[in-house]
mmCIF file of C-alpha atoms in Angstrom:
data_model
loop_
_atom_site.group_PDB
_atom_site.id
_atom_site.type_symbol
_atom_site.label_atom_id
_atom_site.label_comp_id
_atom_site.label_asym_id
_atom_site.label_seq_id
_atom_site.Cartn_x
_atom_site.Cartn_y
_atom_site.Cartn_z
ATOM 1 C CA MET N 1168 -120.364 44.183 34.626
ATOM 2 C CA ALA N 1169 -122.428 41.572 32.943
ATOM 3 C CA LEU N 1170 -122.626 43.773 29.878
ATOM 4 C CA LEU N 1171 -118.635 44.188 29.663
ATOM 5 C CA ILE N 1172 -118.426 40.467 29.850
ATOM 6 C CA ALA N 1173 -121.186 39.634 27.187
ATOM 7 C CA LEU N 1174 -119.826 42.344 24.384
ATOM 8 C CA PRO N 1175 -116.368 40.921 24.089
ATOM 9 C CA VAL N 1176 -117.926 37.373 23.847
ATOM 10 C CA LEU N 1177 -120.537 38.265 21.269
ATOM 11 C CA LEU N 1178 -117.824 40.027 19.247
ATOM 12 C CA LEU N 1179 -115.725 36.978 19.418
ATOM 13 C CA PHE N 1180 -118.651 34.647 18.225
ATOM 14 C CA ALA N 1181 -119.480 37.263 15.152
ATOM 15 C CA ALA N 1182 -116.031 37.232 14.329
ATOM 16 C CA PHE N 1183 -115.867 33.476 14.327
ATOM 17 C CA PHE N 1184 -118.803 33.268 12.295
ATOM 18 C CA SER N 1185 -117.622 35.739 9.724
ATOM 19 C CA GLY N 1186 -114.291 33.996 9.624
ATOM 20 C CA ALA N 1187 -115.545 30.667 9.068
ATOM 21 C CA GLU N 1188 -118.075 31.410 6.375
ATOM 22 C CA THR N 1189 -115.174 33.121 4.539
ATOM 23 C CA ALA N 1190 -112.642 30.444 4.973
ATOM 24 C CA LEU N 1191 -114.846 27.407 4.181
ATOM 25 C CA THR N 1192 -115.902 29.310 1.000
ATOM 26 C CA ALA N 1193 -112.433 30.468 -0.149
ATOM 27 C CA ALA N 1194 -110.560 27.496 0.783
ATOM 28 C CA SER N 1195 -109.579 25.391 -2.208
ATOM 29 C CA ARG N 1196 -111.352 21.930 -2.095
ATOM 30 C CA ALA N 1197 -108.140 20.247 -3.985
ATOM 31 C CA LYS N 1198 -105.891 21.463 -1.184
ATOM 32 C CA LEU N 1199 -108.228 20.352 1.462
ATOM 33 C CA ARG N 1200 -108.557 17.234 -0.142
ATOM 34 C CA ALA N 1201 -104.831 16.548 -0.248
ATOM 35 C CA LEU N 1202 -104.550 17.628 3.602
ATOM 36 C CA ALA N 1203 -107.528 15.362 4.326
ATOM 37 C CA GLU N 1204 -105.629 12.389 2.705
ATOM 38 C CA LYS N 1205 -102.533 13.274 4.726
ATOM 39 C CA GLY N 1206 -104.791 12.473 7.821
ATOM 40 C CA ALA N 1207 -105.668 16.174 8.707
ATOM 41 C CA ARG N 1208 -109.083 15.762 10.384
ATOM 42 C CA GLY N 1209 -109.834 19.537 10.270
ATOM 43 C CA ALA N 1210 -109.492 19.148 6.375
ATOM 44 C CA GLN N 1211 -111.932 16.334 6.431
ATOM 45 C CA ALA N 1212 -114.511 18.061 8.551
ATOM 46 C CA ALA N 1213 -114.297 21.338 6.233
ATOM 47 C CA LEU N 1214 -114.994 18.957 2.907
ATOM 48 C CA ALA N 1215 -117.811 17.378 4.764
ATOM 49 C CA ILE N 1216 -119.206 20.623 5.792
ATOM 50 C CA ALA N 1217 -118.801 22.229 2.465
ATOM 51 C CA GLU N 1218 -120.734 19.318 0.743
ATOM 52 C CA ASP N 1219 -123.934 21.162 1.713
ATOM 53 C CA ARG N 1220 -123.073 24.741 0.720
ATOM 54 C CA GLU N 1221 -126.339 26.126 0.998
ATOM 55 C CA ARG N 1222 -126.909 24.762 4.693
ATOM 56 C CA MET N 1223 -123.392 25.688 5.636
ATOM 57 C CA ILE N 1224 -123.860 29.353 4.546
ATOM 58 C CA GLY N 1225 -127.343 29.732 5.839
ATOM 59 C CA ALA N 1226 -126.157 28.518 9.547
ATOM 60 C CA LEU N 1227 -123.047 30.576 9.508
ATOM 61 C CA LEU N 1228 -125.012 33.502 8.296
ATOM 62 C CA LEU N 1229 -127.570 32.943 10.750
ATOM 63 C CA GLY N 1230 -125.347 32.828 13.815
ATOM 64 C CA ARG N 1231 -123.314 35.819 12.727
ATOM 65 C CA THR N 1232 -126.216 37.865 12.391
ATOM 66 C CA ALA N 1233 -127.610 36.854 15.693
ATOM 67 C CA ALA N 1234 -124.386 37.691 17.294
ATOM 68 C CA LYS N 1235 -124.058 41.091 15.547
ATOM 69 C CA VAL N 1236 -127.812 42.026 16.503
ATOM 70 C CA ALA N 1237 -127.368 41.126 20.110
ATOM 71 C CA LEU N 1238 -123.936 42.931 20.111
ATOM 72 C CA ALA N 1239 -125.482 46.022 18.796
ATOM 73 C CA ALA N 1240 -128.314 45.935 21.317
ATOM 74 C CA LEU N 1241 -125.901 45.386 24.347
ATOM 75 C CA ALA N 1242 -123.402 48.002 23.143
ATOM 76 C CA THR N 1243 -126.310 50.293 22.606
ATOM 77 C CA LEU N 1244 -127.547 49.637 25.931
ATOM 78 C CA TRP N 1245 -124.264 50.222 27.649
ATOM 79 C CA LEU N 1246 -123.099 53.285 25.882
ATOM 80 C CA ILE N 1247 -126.448 55.199 26.128
ATOM 81 C CA ARG N 1248 -125.622 55.316 29.712
ATOM 82 C CA LEU N 1249 -122.581 57.191 29.080
ATOM 83 C CA GLU N 1250 -122.048 61.136 28.052
ATOM 84 C CA GLY N 1251 -122.673 61.385 24.300
ATOM 85 C CA GLY N 1252 -125.728 59.207 24.369
ATOM 86 C CA VAL N 1253 -126.949 57.530 21.155
ATOM 87 C CA ALA N 1254 -124.404 59.154 18.817
ATOM 88 C CA LEU N 1255 -121.693 57.672 20.873
ATOM 89 C CA ALA N 1256 -123.421 54.179 21.102
ATOM 90 C CA VAL N 1257 -123.884 54.181 17.209
ATOM 91 C CA ALA N 1258 -120.224 55.226 16.437
ATOM 92 C CA GLY N 1259 -118.783 52.883 18.998
ATOM 93 C CA ALA N 1260 -120.811 49.707 17.950
ATOM 94 C CA THR N 1261 -120.362 50.354 14.368
ATOM 95 C CA LEU N 1262 -116.415 50.673 14.633
ATOM 96 C CA ALA N 1263 -116.334 47.561 16.801
ATOM 97 C CA LEU N 1264 -118.368 45.453 14.487
ATOM 98 C CA LEU N 1265 -116.775 46.677 11.136
ATOM 99 C CA VAL N 1266 -113.279 46.195 12.602
ATOM 100 C CA PHE N 1267 -113.324 43.079 14.826
ATOM 101 C CA ALA N 1268 -116.345 41.086 13.427
ATOM 102 C CA GLU N 1269 -115.839 41.694 9.792
ATOM 103 C CA VAL N 1270 -112.858 43.342 8.234
ATOM 104 C CA LEU N 1271 -110.104 41.493 10.611
ATOM 105 C CA PRO N 1272 -111.557 38.154 10.620
ATOM 106 C CA ARG N 1273 -112.216 37.848 6.821
ATOM 107 C CA ALA N 1274 -108.751 39.169 6.031
ATOM 108 C CA LEU N 1275 -107.212 36.544 7.722
ATOM 109 C CA ALA N 1276 -109.257 33.864 6.575
ATOM 110 C CA VAL N 1277 -108.699 35.049 3.011
ATOM 111 C CA ALA N 1278 -104.980 35.190 3.386
ATOM 112 C CA PHE N 1279 -104.697 31.651 4.721
ATOM 113 C CA PRO N 1280 -107.874 30.142 3.503
ATOM 114 C CA GLU N 1281 -107.053 26.311 4.136
ATOM 115 C CA THR N 1282 -105.300 26.858 7.553
ATOM 116 C CA ALA N 1283 -108.215 28.813 8.805
ATOM 117 C CA ALA N 1284 -110.855 26.365 7.283
ATOM 118 C CA THR N 1285 -109.173 23.280 9.008
ATOM 119 C CA ALA N 1286 -108.817 25.094 12.306
ATOM 120 C CA LEU N 1287 -112.663 26.152 12.332
ATOM 121 C CA ALA N 1288 -114.153 23.380 10.721
ATOM 122 C CA ALA N 1289 -115.024 21.397 14.019
ATOM 123 C CA PRO N 1290 -116.551 24.413 15.785
ATOM 124 C CA ALA N 1291 -118.443 25.306 12.661
ATOM 125 C CA GLY N 1292 -119.478 21.962 12.271
ATOM 126 C CA LEU N 1293 -120.896 21.805 15.783
ATOM 127 C CA ALA N 1294 -122.512 25.581 15.321
ATOM 128 C CA ILE N 1295 -124.115 24.497 12.039
ATOM 129 C CA ALA N 1296 -125.627 21.224 13.600
ATOM 130 C CA LEU N 1297 -127.120 23.331 16.235
ATOM 131 C CA LEU N 1298 -128.490 25.679 14.105
ATOM 132 C CA SER N 1299 -129.580 23.479 11.465
ATOM 133 C CA PRO N 1300 -133.245 23.187 12.499
ATOM 134 C CA VAL N 1301 -133.766 26.890 12.219
ATOM 135 C CA VAL N 1302 -131.777 27.038 8.639
ATOM 136 C CA THR N 1303 -134.121 24.137 7.666
ATOM 137 C CA VAL N 1304 -137.241 25.876 8.320
ATOM 138 C CA ILE N 1305 -135.656 29.315 6.795
ATOM 139 C CA ARG N 1306 -134.709 27.353 3.574
ATOM 140 C CA ALA N 1307 -138.328 25.934 3.154
ATOM 141 C CA LEU N 1308 -139.470 29.481 3.687
ATOM 142 C CA VAL N 1309 -137.312 30.904 1.119
ATOM 143 C CA ARG N 1310 -137.697 28.241 -1.422
ATOM 144 C CA GLY N 1311 -141.570 28.691 -0.955
ATOM 145 C CA LEU N 1312 -141.500 32.291 -1.518
ATOM 146 C CA LEU N 1313 -139.112 31.622 -4.589
ATOM 147 C CA ARG N 1314 -141.885 29.341 -5.901
ATOM 148 C CA LEU N 1315 -144.325 32.035 -5.664
ATOM 149 C CA VAL N 1316 -142.590 34.154 -8.206
ATOM 150 C CA GLY N 1317 -141.658 31.161 -10.767
ATOM 151 C CA ILE N 1318 -138.092 30.359 -9.465
ATOM 152 C CA HIS N 1319 -137.319 26.740 -8.687
ATOM 153 C CA PRO N 1320 -133.898 26.314 -7.421
ATOM 154 C CA ASP N 1321 -132.235 22.965 -8.037
ATOM 155 C CA ALA N 1322 -129.021 21.156 -7.993
ATOM 156 C CA GLU N 1323 -128.562 21.617 -11.629
ATOM 157 C CA GLY N 1324 -128.384 25.407 -11.128
ATOM 158 C CA ARG N 1325 -125.809 25.203 -8.608
ATOM 159 C CA MET N 1326 -123.543 23.011 -10.875
ATOM 160 C CA LEU N 1327 -123.913 25.777 -13.575
ATOM 161 C CA ALA N 1328 -123.008 28.583 -11.003
ATOM 162 C CA MET N 1329 -120.009 26.400 -10.089
ATOM 163 C CA ARG N 1330 -119.044 26.150 -13.661
ATOM 164 C CA GLU N 1331 -119.513 29.929 -14.271
ATOM 165 C CA GLU N 1332 -117.060 30.415 -11.258
ATOM 166 C CA ILE N 1333 -114.386 28.267 -12.768
ATOM 167 C CA GLU N 1334 -114.888 30.072 -15.907
ATOM 168 C CA GLU N 1335 -114.671 33.535 -14.383
ATOM 169 C CA ALA N 1336 -111.570 32.432 -12.367
ATOM 170 C CA ILE N 1337 -109.789 31.236 -15.526
ATOM 171 C CA ALA N 1338 -110.732 34.604 -17.414
ATOM 172 C CA GLN N 1339 -109.442 36.595 -14.221
ATOM 173 C CA GLY N 1340 -106.134 34.632 -14.206
ATOM 174 C CA HIS N 1341 -105.506 35.384 -17.845
ATOM 175 C CA SER N 1342 -106.360 39.022 -17.424
ATOM 176 C CA GLY N 1343 -103.946 39.212 -14.348
ATOM 177 C CA GLY N 1344 -101.227 37.350 -16.196
ATOM 178 C CA ALA N 1345 -101.264 34.219 -14.149
ATOM 179 C CA VAL N 1346 -102.781 32.178 -17.023
ATOM 180 C CA GLU N 1347 -101.365 31.991 -20.620
ATOM 181 C CA LYS N 1348 -103.839 32.527 -23.554
ATOM 182 C CA GLU N 1349 -103.170 29.335 -24.807
ATOM 183 C CA ASP N 1350 -103.932 27.636 -21.485
ATOM 184 C CA ARG N 1351 -107.095 29.781 -21.042
ATOM 185 C CA ASP N 1352 -108.421 28.718 -24.334
ATOM 186 C CA ARG N 1353 -107.636 25.108 -23.904
ATOM 187 C CA LEU N 1354 -109.378 24.955 -20.315
ATOM 188 C CA LEU N 1355 -112.488 27.117 -21.435
ATOM 189 C CA GLY N 1356 -112.726 25.079 -24.723
ATOM 190 C CA ALA N 1357 -112.863 21.725 -22.602
ATOM 191 C CA LEU N 1358 -115.398 23.357 -20.154
ATOM 192 C CA GLN N 1359 -117.690 24.515 -22.988
ATOM 193 C CA LEU N 1360 -117.892 21.415 -25.181
ATOM 194 C CA GLY N 1361 -121.161 20.731 -23.576
ATOM 195 C CA ASP N 1362 -122.550 23.801 -24.813
ATOM 196 C CA ARG N 1363 -121.547 23.607 -28.513
ATOM 197 C CA THR N 1364 -123.243 21.128 -30.834
ATOM 198 C CA VAL N 1365 -121.957 19.202 -33.877
ATOM 199 C CA GLU N 1366 -123.521 21.863 -36.644
ATOM 200 C CA GLU N 1367 -121.223 24.690 -35.016
ATOM 201 C CA VAL N 1368 -117.971 22.939 -35.864
ATOM 202 C CA MET N 1369 -118.835 20.440 -38.712
ATOM 203 C CA LYS N 1370 -117.194 20.819 -42.167
ATOM 204 C CA HIS N 1371 -120.042 21.769 -44.289
ATOM 205 C CA ARG N 1372 -121.289 19.742 -47.254
ATOM 206 C CA ARG N 1373 -119.754 22.278 -49.827
ATOM 207 C CA GLN N 1374 -116.392 21.538 -48.406
ATOM 208 C CA ILE N 1375 -116.599 17.985 -48.255
ATOM 209 C CA ALA N 1376 -114.383 15.828 -50.835
ATOM 210 C CA MET N 1377 -116.455 12.981 -51.775
ATOM 211 C CA LEU N 1378 -116.182 9.949 -54.476
ATOM 212 C CA ASP N 1379 -118.848 8.649 -56.943
ATOM 213 C CA ALA N 1380 -119.121 5.130 -56.289
ATOM 214 C CA ASP N 1381 -119.827 4.366 -60.033
ATOM 215 C CA ALA N 1382 -116.690 5.917 -61.257
ATOM 216 C CA ALA N 1383 -113.941 3.905 -62.719
ATOM 217 C CA PRO N 1384 -111.880 1.887 -60.245
ATOM 218 C CA ASP N 1385 -108.562 3.466 -61.455
ATOM 219 C CA ALA N 1386 -110.171 7.214 -61.317
ATOM 220 C CA ILE N 1387 -111.147 6.271 -57.604
ATOM 221 C CA LEU N 1388 -107.676 4.770 -56.748
ATOM 222 C CA SER N 1389 -106.055 8.066 -58.104
ATOM 223 C CA ALA N 1390 -108.371 10.326 -56.270
ATOM 224 C CA VAL N 1391 -107.865 8.728 -52.812
ATOM 225 C CA LEU N 1392 -104.139 8.935 -53.381
ATOM 226 C CA ALA N 1393 -104.298 12.539 -54.298
ATOM 227 C CA SER N 1394 -106.512 13.324 -51.308
ATOM 228 C CA PRO N 1395 -104.769 14.665 -48.092
ATOM 229 C CA HIS N 1396 -107.720 12.863 -46.373
ATOM 230 C CA THR N 1397 -107.882 9.134 -45.320
ATOM 231 C CA ARG N 1398 -111.569 8.708 -45.160
ATOM 232 C CA LEU N 1399 -113.932 9.777 -47.974
ATOM 233 C CA PRO N 1400 -117.482 9.273 -48.341
ATOM 234 C CA LEU N 1401 -119.021 7.418 -51.425
ATOM 235 C CA TRP N 1402 -122.085 8.463 -52.881
ATOM 236 C CA ARG N 1403 -124.258 6.787 -55.918
ATOM 237 C CA GLY N 1404 -126.796 8.432 -57.835
ATOM 238 C CA GLU N 1405 -126.731 11.909 -56.241
ATOM 239 C CA PRO N 1406 -124.217 13.412 -53.532
ATOM 240 C CA GLU N 1407 -127.051 13.139 -50.765
ATOM 241 C CA ASN N 1408 -127.139 9.302 -51.315
ATOM 242 C CA ILE N 1409 -124.166 8.424 -49.109
ATOM 243 C CA VAL N 1410 -123.395 4.543 -49.430
ATOM 244 C CA GLY N 1411 -120.222 4.228 -47.618
ATOM 245 C CA VAL N 1412 -116.966 5.648 -46.166
ATOM 246 C CA ILE N 1413 -113.842 4.562 -47.931
ATOM 247 C CA HIS N 1414 -110.645 4.158 -45.845
ATOM 248 C CA ALA N 1415 -107.404 4.741 -48.018
ATOM 249 C CA LYS N 1416 -105.661 1.600 -46.187
ATOM 250 C CA ASP N 1417 -108.577 -0.571 -46.654
ATOM 251 C CA LEU N 1418 -108.696 0.440 -50.578
ATOM 252 C CA LEU N 1419 -104.882 -0.182 -50.803
ATOM 253 C CA ARG N 1420 -105.222 -3.426 -49.190
ATOM 254 C CA GLU N 1421 -107.902 -4.644 -51.705
ATOM 255 C CA VAL N 1422 -105.792 -3.233 -54.549
ATOM 256 C CA GLU N 1423 -103.012 -5.274 -53.362
ATOM 257 C CA ARG N 1424 -105.006 -8.329 -53.042
ATOM 258 C CA LEU N 1425 -106.405 -8.115 -56.472
ATOM 259 C CA VAL N 1426 -103.150 -7.065 -58.353
ATOM 260 C CA ARG N 1427 -100.151 -8.237 -56.595
ATOM 261 C CA GLY N 1428 -102.104 -11.323 -55.084
ATOM 262 C CA GLY N 1429 -103.128 -12.349 -58.472
ATOM 263 C CA GLU N 1430 -106.826 -12.563 -57.699
ATOM 264 C CA GLY N 1431 -107.871 -10.142 -60.398
ATOM 265 C CA THR N 1432 -107.150 -6.925 -62.001
ATOM 266 C CA LEU N 1433 -107.673 -3.222 -60.978
ATOM 267 C CA ALA N 1434 -111.148 -3.481 -63.194
ATOM 268 C CA ASP N 1435 -112.460 -5.806 -60.864
ATOM 269 C CA LEU N 1436 -112.239 -3.464 -57.666
ATOM 270 C CA ASP N 1437 -115.704 -3.055 -56.030
ATOM 271 C CA VAL N 1438 -115.161 0.080 -53.946
ATOM 272 C CA VAL N 1439 -118.615 -0.293 -52.105
ATOM 273 C CA LYS N 1440 -117.797 -3.672 -51.089
ATOM 274 C CA VAL N 1441 -114.415 -2.231 -49.308
ATOM 275 C CA ALA N 1442 -116.173 0.839 -47.955
ATOM 276 C CA MET N 1443 -117.224 1.085 -44.149
ATOM 277 C CA LYS N 1444 -120.829 1.554 -43.205
ATOM 278 C CA PRO N 1445 -121.699 5.355 -42.875
ATOM 279 C CA TYR N 1446 -122.117 6.729 -39.528
ATOM 280 C CA PHE N 1447 -124.860 9.551 -39.318
ATOM 281 C CA VAL N 1448 -125.089 11.937 -36.484
ATOM 282 C CA PRO N 1449 -127.957 14.494 -35.979
ATOM 283 C CA GLU N 1450 -126.586 18.111 -36.022
ATOM 284 C CA THR N 1451 -127.873 19.081 -32.664
ATOM 285 C CA THR N 1452 -125.570 16.551 -30.750
ATOM 286 C CA PRO N 1453 -123.565 18.270 -28.111
ATOM 287 C CA LEU N 1454 -119.827 18.138 -28.582
ATOM 288 C CA ASP N 1455 -118.983 16.202 -25.406
ATOM 289 C CA GLU N 1456 -121.642 13.413 -25.968
ATOM 290 C CA GLN N 1457 -120.268 13.049 -29.526
ATOM 291 C CA MET N 1458 -116.864 12.568 -28.358
ATOM 292 C CA ARG N 1459 -117.923 10.026 -26.017
ATOM 293 C CA GLU N 1460 -119.741 8.227 -29.013
ATOM 294 C CA PHE N 1461 -116.389 8.380 -31.083
ATOM 295 C CA LEU N 1462 -114.614 6.937 -28.228
ATOM 296 C CA LYS N 1463 -116.932 4.346 -27.747
ATOM 297 C CA ARG N 1464 -117.308 3.318 -31.261
ATOM 298 C CA ARG N 1465 -113.771 3.698 -31.899
ATOM 299 C CA THR N 1466 -114.164 5.659 -34.850
ATOM 300 C CA HIS N 1467 -113.246 9.133 -35.640
ATOM 301 C CA PHE N 1468 -115.566 10.077 -38.465
ATOM 302 C CA ALA N 1469 -119.278 10.944 -38.785
ATOM 303 C CA LEU N 1470 -121.791 12.445 -41.218
ATOM 304 C CA VAL N 1471 -123.889 15.095 -39.981
ATOM 305 C CA VAL N 1472 -127.603 15.296 -40.935
ATOM 306 C CA ASP N 1473 -130.548 17.578 -40.248
ATOM 307 C CA GLU N 1474 -133.963 16.732 -39.058
ATOM 308 C CA TYR N 1475 -135.055 15.479 -42.236
ATOM 309 C CA GLY N 1476 -132.082 13.305 -42.940
ATOM 310 C CA ALA N 1477 -130.263 15.697 -45.387
ATOM 311 C CA LEU N 1478 -126.759 15.672 -45.589
ATOM 312 C CA GLN N 1479 -125.413 18.865 -43.658
ATOM 313 C CA GLY N 1480 -121.770 18.180 -43.454
ATOM 314 C CA LEU N 1481 -119.149 15.627 -41.550
ATOM 315 C CA ILE N 1482 -117.341 15.877 -38.226
ATOM 316 C CA THR N 1483 -114.336 13.953 -37.038
ATOM 317 C CA LEU N 1484 -112.688 13.309 -33.598
ATOM 318 C CA GLU N 1485 -110.112 15.995 -34.759
ATOM 319 C CA ASP N 1486 -112.684 18.764 -35.201
ATOM 320 C CA ILE N 1487 -113.732 18.246 -31.468
ATOM 321 C CA ILE N 1488 -110.239 18.112 -30.301
ATOM 322 C CA GLU N 1489 -109.382 21.391 -31.984
ATOM 323 C CA GLU N 1490 -112.141 23.077 -30.033
ATOM 324 C CA ILE N 1491 -109.808 22.536 -27.099
ATOM 325 C CA VAL N 1492 -106.236 22.607 -28.220
ATOM 326 C CA GLY N 1493 -106.672 24.812 -31.364
ATOM 327 C CA ASP N 1494 -105.964 24.156 -35.068
ATOM 328 C CA ILE N 1495 -104.151 21.010 -35.638
ATOM 329 C CA ARG N 1496 -102.198 20.281 -38.984
ATOM 330 C CA ASP N 1497 -99.969 17.721 -40.227
ATOM 331 C CA GLU N 1498 -97.721 17.183 -43.224
ATOM 332 C CA PHE N 1499 -100.667 16.362 -45.571
ATOM 333 C CA ASP N 1500 -102.956 19.329 -44.717
ATOM 334 C CA VAL N 1501 -103.444 21.963 -47.343
ATOM 335 C CA VAL N 1502 -102.814 25.121 -45.785
ATOM 336 C CA LYS N 1503 -104.209 28.286 -47.434
ATOM 337 C CA LYS N 1504 -102.936 31.772 -46.639
ATOM 338 C CA GLU N 1505 -106.518 33.058 -46.491
ATOM 339 C CA ASP N 1506 -107.284 30.498 -43.911
ATOM 340 C CA ALA N 1507 -105.821 32.749 -41.391
ATOM 341 C CA PRO N 1508 -106.432 36.575 -40.567
ATOM 342 C CA SER N 1509 -103.774 38.810 -42.281
ATOM 343 C CA ARG N 1510 -103.378 42.547 -41.545
ATOM 344 C CA ASP N 1511 -103.248 44.939 -44.518
ATOM 345 C CA ALA N 1512 -101.595 48.349 -44.901
ATOM 346 C CA THR N 1513 -104.386 50.074 -43.176
ATOM 347 C CA GLY N 1514 -104.055 48.058 -40.098
ATOM 348 C CA ALA N 1515 -107.497 46.045 -40.967
ATOM 349 C CA TYR N 1516 -107.723 42.403 -40.722
ATOM 350 C CA LEU N 1517 -108.605 40.129 -43.942
ATOM 351 C CA VAL N 1518 -110.516 37.226 -42.939
ATOM 352 C CA ASP N 1519 -112.090 34.487 -45.060
ATOM 353 C CA GLY N 1520 -116.077 34.618 -44.812
ATOM 354 C CA ALA N 1521 -116.134 30.852 -44.135
ATOM 355 C CA MET N 1522 -114.124 31.310 -40.781
ATOM 356 C CA THR N 1523 -116.013 30.543 -37.868
ATOM 357 C CA ILE N 1524 -116.576 33.198 -35.114
ATOM 358 C CA ARG N 1525 -115.182 31.098 -32.554
ATOM 359 C CA ASP N 1526 -111.721 30.502 -34.366
ATOM 360 C CA LEU N 1527 -111.528 34.286 -35.224
ATOM 361 C CA ASN N 1528 -112.344 35.427 -31.441
ATOM 362 C CA ARG N 1529 -109.618 32.692 -30.410
ATOM 363 C CA ALA N 1530 -107.031 33.983 -32.872
ATOM 364 C CA MET N 1531 -107.626 37.518 -32.132
ATOM 365 C CA ASP N 1532 -108.673 37.523 -28.673
ATOM 366 C CA TRP N 1533 -112.127 39.261 -29.504
ATOM 367 C CA ALA N 1534 -115.722 38.803 -28.264
ATOM 368 C CA LEU N 1535 -117.647 38.504 -31.076
ATOM 369 C CA PRO N 1536 -121.114 36.769 -30.704
ATOM 370 C CA ASP N 1537 -121.642 33.328 -32.114
ATOM 371 C CA ASP N 1538 -125.261 32.775 -30.773
ATOM 372 C CA GLU N 1539 -127.003 33.613 -34.179
ATOM 373 C CA ALA N 1540 -124.320 32.551 -36.671
ATOM 374 C CA ASN N 1541 -121.372 30.225 -36.896
ATOM 375 C CA THR N 1542 -119.342 31.947 -39.460
ATOM 376 C CA ILE N 1543 -117.994 35.659 -40.060
ATOM 377 C CA ALA N 1544 -120.104 35.715 -43.166
ATOM 378 C CA GLY N 1545 -123.313 34.484 -41.428
ATOM 379 C CA LEU N 1546 -122.771 36.910 -38.767
ATOM 380 C CA VAL N 1547 -122.653 40.116 -41.333
ATOM 381 C CA ILE N 1548 -125.628 38.578 -43.030
ATOM 382 C CA HIS N 1549 -127.459 38.164 -39.949
ATOM 383 C CA GLU N 1550 -126.866 41.681 -38.547
ATOM 384 C CA ALA N 1551 -127.298 43.250 -42.080
ATOM 385 C CA GLN N 1552 -130.692 41.401 -42.652
ATOM 386 C CA MET N 1553 -129.639 40.916 -46.358
ATOM 387 C CA ILE N 1554 -126.855 39.441 -48.405
ATOM 388 C CA PRO N 1555 -124.570 42.269 -48.745
ATOM 389 C CA LEU N 1556 -122.820 43.364 -52.103
ATOM 390 C CA GLU N 1557 -119.344 44.008 -52.670
ATOM 391 C CA GLY N 1558 -118.171 47.264 -51.015
ATOM 392 C CA GLN N 1559 -120.790 47.457 -48.501
ATOM 393 C CA VAL N 1560 -119.633 48.633 -45.126
ATOM 394 C CA PHE N 1561 -121.494 47.962 -41.765
ATOM 395 C CA SER N 1562 -120.195 48.569 -38.362
ATOM 396 C CA PHE N 1563 -122.055 46.620 -35.192
ATOM 397 C CA HIS N 1564 -120.393 44.808 -32.085
ATOM 398 C CA GLY N 1565 -117.597 47.481 -31.885
ATOM 399 C CA PHE N 1566 -116.344 46.466 -35.486
ATOM 400 C CA ARG N 1567 -116.296 47.702 -39.064
ATOM 401 C CA PHE N 1568 -117.083 44.985 -41.433
ATOM 402 C CA GLU N 1569 -116.373 45.788 -45.216
ATOM 403 C CA VAL N 1570 -117.526 42.876 -47.852
ATOM 404 C CA LEU N 1571 -114.282 42.509 -50.351
ATOM 405 C CA GLU N 1572 -115.624 39.534 -52.042
ATOM 406 C CA ARG N 1573 -118.808 37.796 -52.827
ATOM 407 C CA ARG N 1574 -119.622 34.479 -54.999
ATOM 408 C CA GLU N 1575 -122.966 33.859 -55.641
ATOM 409 C CA ASN N 1576 -124.980 34.141 -52.340
ATOM 410 C CA ARG N 1577 -121.803 33.760 -50.244
ATOM 411 C CA LEU N 1578 -119.398 36.522 -48.627
ATOM 412 C CA THR N 1579 -115.843 34.876 -49.281
ATOM 413 C CA ARG N 1580 -113.640 37.892 -48.216
ATOM 414 C CA LEU N 1581 -114.037 40.458 -45.491
ATOM 415 C CA ARG N 1582 -112.141 43.500 -44.069
ATOM 416 C CA ILE N 1583 -112.736 43.892 -40.188
ATOM 417 C CA ARG N 1584 -111.539 46.690 -38.329
ATOM 418 C CA PRO N 1585 -112.022 47.563 -34.415
ATOM 419 C CA LEU N 1586 -113.625 50.633 -34.041
ATOM 420 C CA SER N 1587 -111.878 51.281 -30.631
#
């Protein structure tokens, strides 16, 4: 008789621990926080329990395992007394555990995670408190074993895992149709800013429009007015020697003061005096850190240097924002047809060699790797282990790459076709 009473009690305990673990891990923290702000004590308890995720899962897993082992032992002891012996005992215990201690409570918890979490938080908290001493010993033992094989778990690892889960959820939401491609790109772009460096998104020094500080004032004024950019670096002696950054508004104010104010002529213009002090940043700076620096300094423009102090390029706040929201163009931007991938008559895509891999992946929804190179041309050179000639064809990463144009050592135009 005692066995008949103990069996459903243990089954109930096993179901409780299974349902509590699923509910507390599946419940949305944002929804629980909203319920807690409305005064729901169960939601407050659930949030408190979830703070130490490792302790929570360890205690609930320990309780569920103990209940299932005891249930299996007692069920076997009772059923072997019946006709059918061990085979009947195994079949009966397995079916009861699977249906009532695993599938049913987990299905209910997944269907109503926040409701289940708030309802089970109080008894789960009590169980966790009672089992905490054992869990602490087990955690210490597990960490000791992990250290023996060179693994050191830490809080940073948990944060990275949480971020990976968020990224995976966004990707799955897009594949399932719940998240639009543009929204996915923006969310992932914001999450990945810390993984990317200034070097990966900067405008290369070959593409920078710069002014010679020793040029005639009228030539400088004409160049500034003709440029689509409001800020232009000034060099003196050689392009590597940047002496300042001229802002179009500052230059025009100085011209107005000299010419319209009657304080001189255009020939008296000292462009270096008007220029701002250049702001240099290392090429290895993470993008999220550089964005914070831009906001802190209240500036949008920085020159990028390598470890030897040599000029590598420039970066603006707009470049970083474009990593999140995509390409930003205004009425002064010069748009070239070759900037965007275009499709030819064969169905392949014509791509500028200087286009970044990240921009191409975002535009075409591809997944070309950008670990070893920033641009499409760089990827082809890296994979080919040479600087290809015009007409050469390569196949890697599921794509066919054909070099259409080469200028000096630069691949300026490629034809790309997915192999699948």
